[in-house]
CSV table of C-alpha atoms in Angstrom, one decimal:
chain,number,residue,atom,x,y,z
A,267,MET,CA,25.7,0.9,-4.2
A,268,ALA,CA,25.6,1.1,-7.9
A,269,GLU,CA,28.5,3.1,-9.6
A,270,TYR,CA,27.2,5.6,-12.5
A,271,ASN,CA,29.5,6.7,-15.0
A,272,PRO,CA,27.8,10.2,-16.2
A,273,GLN,CA,29.7,10.6,-19.3
A,274,GLU,CA,28.1,7.1,-20.4
A,275,LEU,CA,24.6,8.0,-19.0
A,276,GLN,CA,25.0,11.2,-21.0
A,277,GLN,CA,25.4,9.1,-24.4
A,278,LYS,CA,22.6,6.8,-23.2
A,279,TYR,CA,20.2,10.1,-22.7
A,280,GLU,CA,21.1,11.4,-26.1
A,281,GLU,CA,20.4,8.1,-27.5
A,282,TRP,CA,17.1,8.1,-25.6
A,283,CYS,CA,16.1,11.6,-27.2
A,284,GLU,CA,16.8,10.7,-30.7
A,285,LEU,CA,14.9,7.5,-30.5
A,286,HIS,CA,11.9,9.5,-28.5
A,287,ARG,CA,11.8,11.8,-31.5
A,288,LYS,CA,11.9,8.7,-34.0
A,289,GLN,CA,8.8,7.2,-31.8
A,290,LEU,CA,7.0,10.7,-32.0
A,291,GLU,CA,7.4,10.6,-35.7
A,292,ALA,CA,6.2,6.8,-35.8
A,293,GLN,CA,3.0,7.9,-34.1
A,294,GLN,CA,2.4,10.3,-36.8
A,295,GLN,CA,2.9,8.1,-39.5
A,296,PHE,CA,0.8,5.6,-37.8
A,297,LEU,CA,-2.0,8.2,-37.8
A,298,LYS,CA,-1.6,8.9,-41.5
A,299,ALA,CA,-1.4,5.4,-42.2
A,300,ALA,CA,-5.0,5.1,-40.5
A,301,ALA,CA,-6.4,7.5,-42.5
A,302,LEU,CA,-5.1,6.2,-45.9
A,303,GLN,CA,-6.4,2.9,-45.0
A,304,ASN,CA,-9.6,4.2,-44.0
A,305,GLU,CA,-10.5,5.2,-47.3
A,306,LEU,CA,-9.0,2.6,-49.1
A,307,LYS,CA,-11.3,0.1,-47.1
A,308,ASP,CA,-14.3,2.5,-47.9
A,309,TYR,CA,-13.5,1.8,-51.7
A,310,TYR,CA,-12.8,-1.9,-51.0
A,311,LEU,CA,-16.2,-2.3,-48.8
A,312,ASN,CA,-18.0,-0.2,-51.8
A,313,PRO,CA,-19.7,-2.1,-54.7
A,314,GLN,CA,-17.6,0.1,-57.2
A,315,TRP,CA,-14.5,-2.0,-55.9
A,316,MET,CA,-15.9,-5.1,-57.2
A,317,THR,CA,-17.2,-3.0,-60.5
A,318,ASP,CA,-14.0,-1.6,-61.2
A,319,ARG,CA,-12.3,-4.9,-60.3
A,320,GLU,CA,-14.2,-6.8,-62.9
A,321,ALA,CA,-14.0,-4.1,-65.6
A,322,ASP,CA,-10.5,-4.7,-65.0
A,323,LEU,CA,-9.6,-0.9,-65.1
A,324,PRO,CA,-6.1,-0.2,-66.1
A,325,ILE,CA,-3.9,1.3,-63.1
A,326,GLU,CA,-0.6,2.0,-62.7
A,327,HIS,CA,1.6,1.1,-60.0
A,328,SER,CA,5.3,0.9,-59.0
A,329,GLY,CA,5.5,-3.0,-58.8
A,330,LYS,CA,6.5,-2.6,-55.4
A,331,GLU,CA,3.2,-3.6,-53.6
A,332,TYR,CA,0.0,-5.4,-55.4
A,333,SER,CA,-2.9,-3.6,-57.5
A,334,ILE,CA,-5.5,-2.3,-55.2
A,335,PHE,CA,-7.6,-4.9,-57.2
A,336,SER,CA,-5.8,-7.6,-55.9
A,337,GLU,CA,-8.4,-8.6,-53.0
A,338,ASP,CA,-5.6,-10.4,-50.8
A,339,ALA,CA,-3.6,-7.1,-50.9
A,340,LEU,CA,-6.1,-4.9,-49.3
A,341,TRP,CA,-7.4,-7.8,-46.8
A,342,SER,CA,-3.8,-8.1,-45.7
A,343,MET,CA,-3.4,-4.2,-45.3
A,344,LEU,CA,-6.6,-4.3,-42.9
A,345,SER,CA,-5.4,-7.4,-40.8
A,346,ASP,CA,-1.7,-6.1,-40.7
A,347,HIS,CA,-3.0,-2.6,-39.4
A,348,ASP,CA,-4.9,-4.1,-36.7
A,349,GLU,CA,-1.9,-6.5,-35.5
A,350,LEU,CA,0.5,-3.6,-35.6
A,351,ALA,CA,-1.9,-1.7,-33.2
A,352,LYS,CA,-2.2,-4.5,-30.8
A,353,LYS,CA,1.5,-4.6,-30.9
A,354,TRP,CA,2.0,-0.9,-30.2
A,355,MET,CA,-0.8,-1.3,-27.4
A,356,ARG,CA,1.0,-4.0,-25.6
A,357,LEU,CA,4.4,-2.3,-25.8
A,358,GLY,CA,3.0,0.6,-24.5
A,359,LEU,CA,1.1,-1.3,-21.5
A,360,ASP,CA,4.2,-3.1,-20.8
A,361,ALA,CA,6.2,0.2,-20.5
A,362,ILE,CA,3.7,1.6,-18.0
A,363,ASP,CA,3.7,-2.0,-15.9
A,364,LYS,CA,7.2,-1.7,-15.5
A,365,LYS,CA,7.2,1.2,-13.3
């Protein structure tokens, strides 16, 4: 028969609560990122994107990320989002399957 330490379990519960709050925040961030991605994807698939890119429009960006006129940057954004969604789905399914 297992011997439980209530104080250790209390600490684990509090850690779980904090992680759970962070998971809920991450879900909200994922939804916000998806909305931003949809707007960017609409622009990327619109003929205006190519026109703007070819016109070499000057845009300011932080330098931490590529310009939206980088075809690879927007393409990567689309594939990265899909990969992350698949990983989250797998995590969720694995959590349910362990019950």
